[in-house]
Amino acid sequence: MFCGPFTESLLKKAQDKGLISINIVDIRDFTQDKHKTADDTPYGGGPGMVLKPEPVFRAIRSLSPSKSTRIILTTPAGKRLDQTMAAKLAEEKHLVVLCGHYEGIDERIREQFVTDEISIGDYVLTGGELPAMIIAECVCRLIPGVVKEEESLQRESFNNGLLDFPCYTRPEEFEGQRVPKDLLSGNHALIDRFRRKQMLKRTLFDRPEMLASADLTGEDRVILREILGE
Ligand code: SAM
């Protein structure tokens, strides 16, 4: 499952440059029976299977985690992943991301090793693989050097608590829709104001709760009043 996202594009380039290293560990390699059994039925009954503690304990220990290694469990019950969390994780040297499957993992794994529990949203997936890939992607792109143009990171949605502005490219007119004239003006002050206004407008309409904690300037407040008046 991990091959595509980890062997293409940004994450591939970052690994090739030695900026990050990603090690995929198969829990079944740490089983000791001939069927490579990694799961069993839940105590107390009920449907589904639970990941067994023995192979997961061995798999995690094989990574020699230090006291400072963050061991992340992917779980719908975890703290919701966001850009602030990703930026904090990007400062860490070593992250272990544990993918649950079936009904989840034996609770003793969580008690013994897990330092963080992360959810990628309020919905339930079959396994933790996709969440782990999402965590890896959004964390790794914040490691210095991984994204070539650092400016594009600073401008992105959620930085400064606002959504990004809309983008346009050639042609100037397409099927009757024109590129906004401020963007064609060549006047950088006008372009900056247009983009800032679009950021504020999008955030106000699509994610108004973000504005409460956004780092707004006096000019931003003027623009917001202007938007509300339109
Ligand atoms: N019984 C669990 C519950 O209701 O909370 C759901 C288990 S789910 C079918 C199997 C695994 O997928 C989980 O152990 C977790 O690793 C992963 N998973 C599913 N949804 C997730 C989400 N929204 N965020 C992070 N991990 C998720």
PDB file of N, CA, C and O in Angstrom, residues 12-37:
ATOM      1  N   LYS A  12       9.577  10.952  -2.531  1.00  0.00           N
ATOM      2  CA  LYS A  12      10.687  10.232  -3.171  1.00  0.00           C
ATOM      3  C   LYS A  12      11.913  11.147  -3.250  1.00  0.00           C
ATOM      4  O   LYS A  12      13.015  10.765  -2.870  1.00  0.00           O
ATOM      5  N   LYS A  13      11.669  12.381  -3.730  1.00  0.00           N
ATOM      6  CA  LYS A  13      12.793  13.313  -3.879  1.00  0.00           C
ATOM      7  C   LYS A  13      13.456  13.577  -2.530  1.00  0.00           C
ATOM      8  O   LYS A  13      14.671  13.635  -2.429  1.00  0.00           O
ATOM      9  N   ALA A  14      12.622  13.746  -1.483  1.00  0.00           N
ATOM     10  CA  ALA A  14      13.170  14.035  -0.149  1.00  0.00           C
ATOM     11  C   ALA A  14      14.016  12.863   0.354  1.00  0.00           C
ATOM     12  O   ALA A  14      15.065  13.067   0.980  1.00  0.00           O
ATOM     13  N   GLN A  15      13.596  11.649   0.054  1.00  0.00           N
ATOM     14  CA  GLN A  15      14.386  10.472   0.464  1.00  0.00           C
ATOM     15  C   GLN A  15      15.669  10.403  -0.360  1.00  0.00           C
ATOM     16  O   GLN A  15      16.744  10.136   0.174  1.00  0.00           O
ATOM     17  N   ASP A  16      15.551  10.656  -1.671  1.00  0.00           N
ATOM     18  CA  ASP A  16      16.739  10.620  -2.538  1.00  0.00           C
ATOM     19  C   ASP A  16      17.794  11.629  -2.073  1.00  0.00           C
ATOM     20  O   ASP A  16      18.985  11.377  -2.158  1.00  0.00           O
ATOM     21  N   LYS A  17      17.314  12.786  -1.594  1.00  0.00           N
ATOM     22  CA  LYS A  17      18.256  13.825  -1.139  1.00  0.00           C
ATOM     23  C   LYS A  17      18.773  13.554   0.267  1.00  0.00           C
ATOM     24  O   LYS A  17      19.562  14.318   0.802  1.00  0.00           O
ATOM     25  N   GLY A  18      18.237  12.535   0.914  1.00  0.00           N
ATOM     26  CA  GLY A  18      18.674  12.201   2.275  1.00  0.00           C
ATOM     27  C   GLY A  18      18.082  13.117   3.332  1.00  0.00           C
ATOM     28  O   GLY A  18      18.568  13.176   4.467  1.00  0.00           O
ATOM     29  N   LEU A  19      17.013  13.835   2.983  1.00  0.00           N
ATOM     30  CA  LEU A  19      16.396  14.747   3.955  1.00  0.00           C
ATOM     31  C   LEU A  19      15.514  13.991   4.940  1.00  0.00           C
ATOM     32  O   LEU A  19      15.318  14.419   6.073  1.00  0.00           O
ATOM     33  N   ILE A  20      14.949  12.894   4.475  1.00  0.00           N
ATOM     34  CA  ILE A  20      14.127  12.046   5.347  1.00  0.00           C
ATOM     35  C   ILE A  20      14.442  10.588   5.027  1.00  0.00           C
ATOM     36  O   ILE A  20      14.965  10.292   3.939  1.00  0.00           O
ATOM     37  N   SER A  21      14.133   9.724   5.957  1.00  0.00           N
ATOM     38  CA  SER A  21      14.193   8.312   5.595  1.00  0.00           C
ATOM     39  C   SER A  21      12.937   7.634   6.133  1.00  0.00           C
ATOM     40  O   SER A  21      12.490   7.915   7.255  1.00  0.00           O
ATOM     41  N   ILE A  22      12.324   6.821   5.288  1.00  0.00           N
ATOM     42  CA  ILE A  22      11.067   6.167   5.654  1.00  0.00           C
ATOM     43  C   ILE A  22      11.302   4.664   5.665  1.00  0.00           C
ATOM     44  O   ILE A  22      11.831   4.105   4.706  1.00  0.00           O
ATOM     45  N   ASN A  23      10.926   4.056   6.765  1.00  0.00           N
ATOM     46  CA  ASN A  23      11.169   2.633   6.932  1.00  0.00           C
ATOM     47  C   ASN A  23       9.817   1.956   7.176  1.00  0.00           C
ATOM     48  O   ASN A  23       9.154   2.249   8.157  1.00  0.00           O
ATOM     49  N   ILE A  24       9.405   1.111   6.257  1.00  0.00           N
ATOM     50  CA  ILE A  24       8.106   0.444   6.423  1.00  0.00           C
ATOM     51  C   ILE A  24       8.325  -0.916   7.076  1.00  0.00           C
ATOM     52  O   ILE A  24       9.137  -1.717   6.607  1.00  0.00           O
ATOM     53  N   VAL A  25       7.628  -1.133   8.175  1.00  0.00           N
ATOM     54  CA  VAL A  25       7.826  -2.363   8.940  1.00  0.00           C
ATOM     55  C   VAL A  25       6.559  -3.202   8.845  1.00  0.00           C
ATOM     56  O   VAL A  25       5.466  -2.714   9.139  1.00  0.00           O
ATOM     57  N   ASP A  26       6.700  -4.444   8.427  1.00  0.00           N
ATOM     58  CA  ASP A  26       5.544  -5.337   8.321  1.00  0.00           C
ATOM     59  C   ASP A  26       5.423  -6.135   9.622  1.00  0.00           C
ATOM     60  O   ASP A  26       6.316  -6.919   9.972  1.00  0.00           O
ATOM     61  N   ILE A  27       4.326  -5.920  10.311  1.00  0.00           N
ATOM     62  CA  ILE A  27       4.121  -6.571  11.609  1.00  0.00           C
ATOM     63  C   ILE A  27       4.175  -8.100  11.473  1.00  0.00           C
ATOM     64  O   ILE A  27       4.654  -8.803  12.364  1.00  0.00           O
ATOM     65  N   ARG A  28       3.733  -8.603  10.321  1.00  0.00           N
ATOM     66  CA  ARG A  28       3.763 -10.062  10.119  1.00  0.00           C
ATOM     67  C   ARG A  28       5.184 -10.634  10.163  1.00  0.00           C
ATOM     68  O   ARG A  28       5.379 -11.806  10.482  1.00  0.00           O
ATOM     69  N   ASP A  29       6.174  -9.799   9.857  1.00  0.00           N
ATOM     70  CA  ASP A  29       7.570 -10.277   9.933  1.00  0.00           C
ATOM     71  C   ASP A  29       7.980 -10.572  11.374  1.00  0.00           C
ATOM     72  O   ASP A  29       9.037 -11.138  11.623  1.00  0.00           O
ATOM     73  N   PHE A  30       7.156 -10.130  12.316  1.00  0.00           N
ATOM     74  CA  PHE A  30       7.505 -10.311  13.727  1.00  0.00           C
ATOM     75  C   PHE A  30       6.595 -11.343  14.403  1.00  0.00           C
ATOM     76  O   PHE A  30       6.541 -11.433  15.617  1.00  0.00           O
ATOM     77  N   THR A  31       5.870 -12.101  13.578  1.00  0.00           N
ATOM     78  CA  THR A  31       5.066 -13.203  14.114  1.00  0.00           C
ATOM     79  C   THR A  31       5.970 -14.436  14.190  1.00  0.00           C
ATOM     80  O   THR A  31       7.028 -14.463  13.542  1.00  0.00           O
ATOM     81  N   GLN A  32       5.534 -15.434  14.971  1.00  0.00           N
ATOM     82  CA  GLN A  32       6.433 -16.576  15.132  1.00  0.00           C
ATOM     83  C   GLN A  32       5.788 -17.918  14.767  1.00  0.00           C
ATOM     84  O   GLN A  32       6.361 -18.959  15.018  1.00  0.00           O
ATOM     85  N   ASP A  33       4.575 -17.860  14.201  1.00  0.00           N
ATOM     86  CA  ASP A  33       3.950 -19.125  13.779  1.00  0.00           C
ATOM     87  C   ASP A  33       3.986 -19.210  12.254  1.00  0.00           C
ATOM     88  O   ASP A  33       4.205 -18.208  11.570  1.00  0.00           O
ATOM     89  N   LYS A  34       3.725 -20.422  11.760  1.00  0.00           N
ATOM     90  CA  LYS A  34       3.912 -20.588  10.315  1.00  0.00           C
ATOM     91  C   LYS A  34       2.854 -19.844   9.483  1.00  0.00           C
ATOM     92  O   LYS A  34       3.092 -19.521   8.331  1.00  0.00           O
ATOM     93  N   HIS A  35       1.704 -19.500  10.083  1.00  0.00           N
ATOM     94  CA  HIS A  35       0.695 -18.736   9.335  1.00  0.00           C
ATOM     95  C   HIS A  35       0.891 -17.223   9.478  1.00  0.00           C
ATOM     96  O   HIS A  35       0.098 -16.451   8.960  1.00  0.00           O
ATOM     97  N   LYS A  36       1.921 -16.828  10.188  1.00  0.00           N
ATOM     98  CA  LYS A  36       2.210 -15.400  10.422  1.00  0.00           C
ATOM     99  C   LYS A  36       0.978 -14.682  10.986  1.00  0.00           C
ATOM    100  O   LYS A  36       0.513 -13.665  10.457  1.00  0.00           O
ATOM    101  N   THR A  37       0.438 -15.216  12.056  1.00  0.00           N
ATOM    102  CA  THR A  37      -0.798 -14.671  12.634  1.00  0.00           C
ATOM    103  C   THR A  37      -0.511 -13.394  13.426  1.00  0.00           C
ATOM    104  O   THR A  37       0.237 -13.407  14.406  1.00  0.00           O
TER     105      THR A  37
END
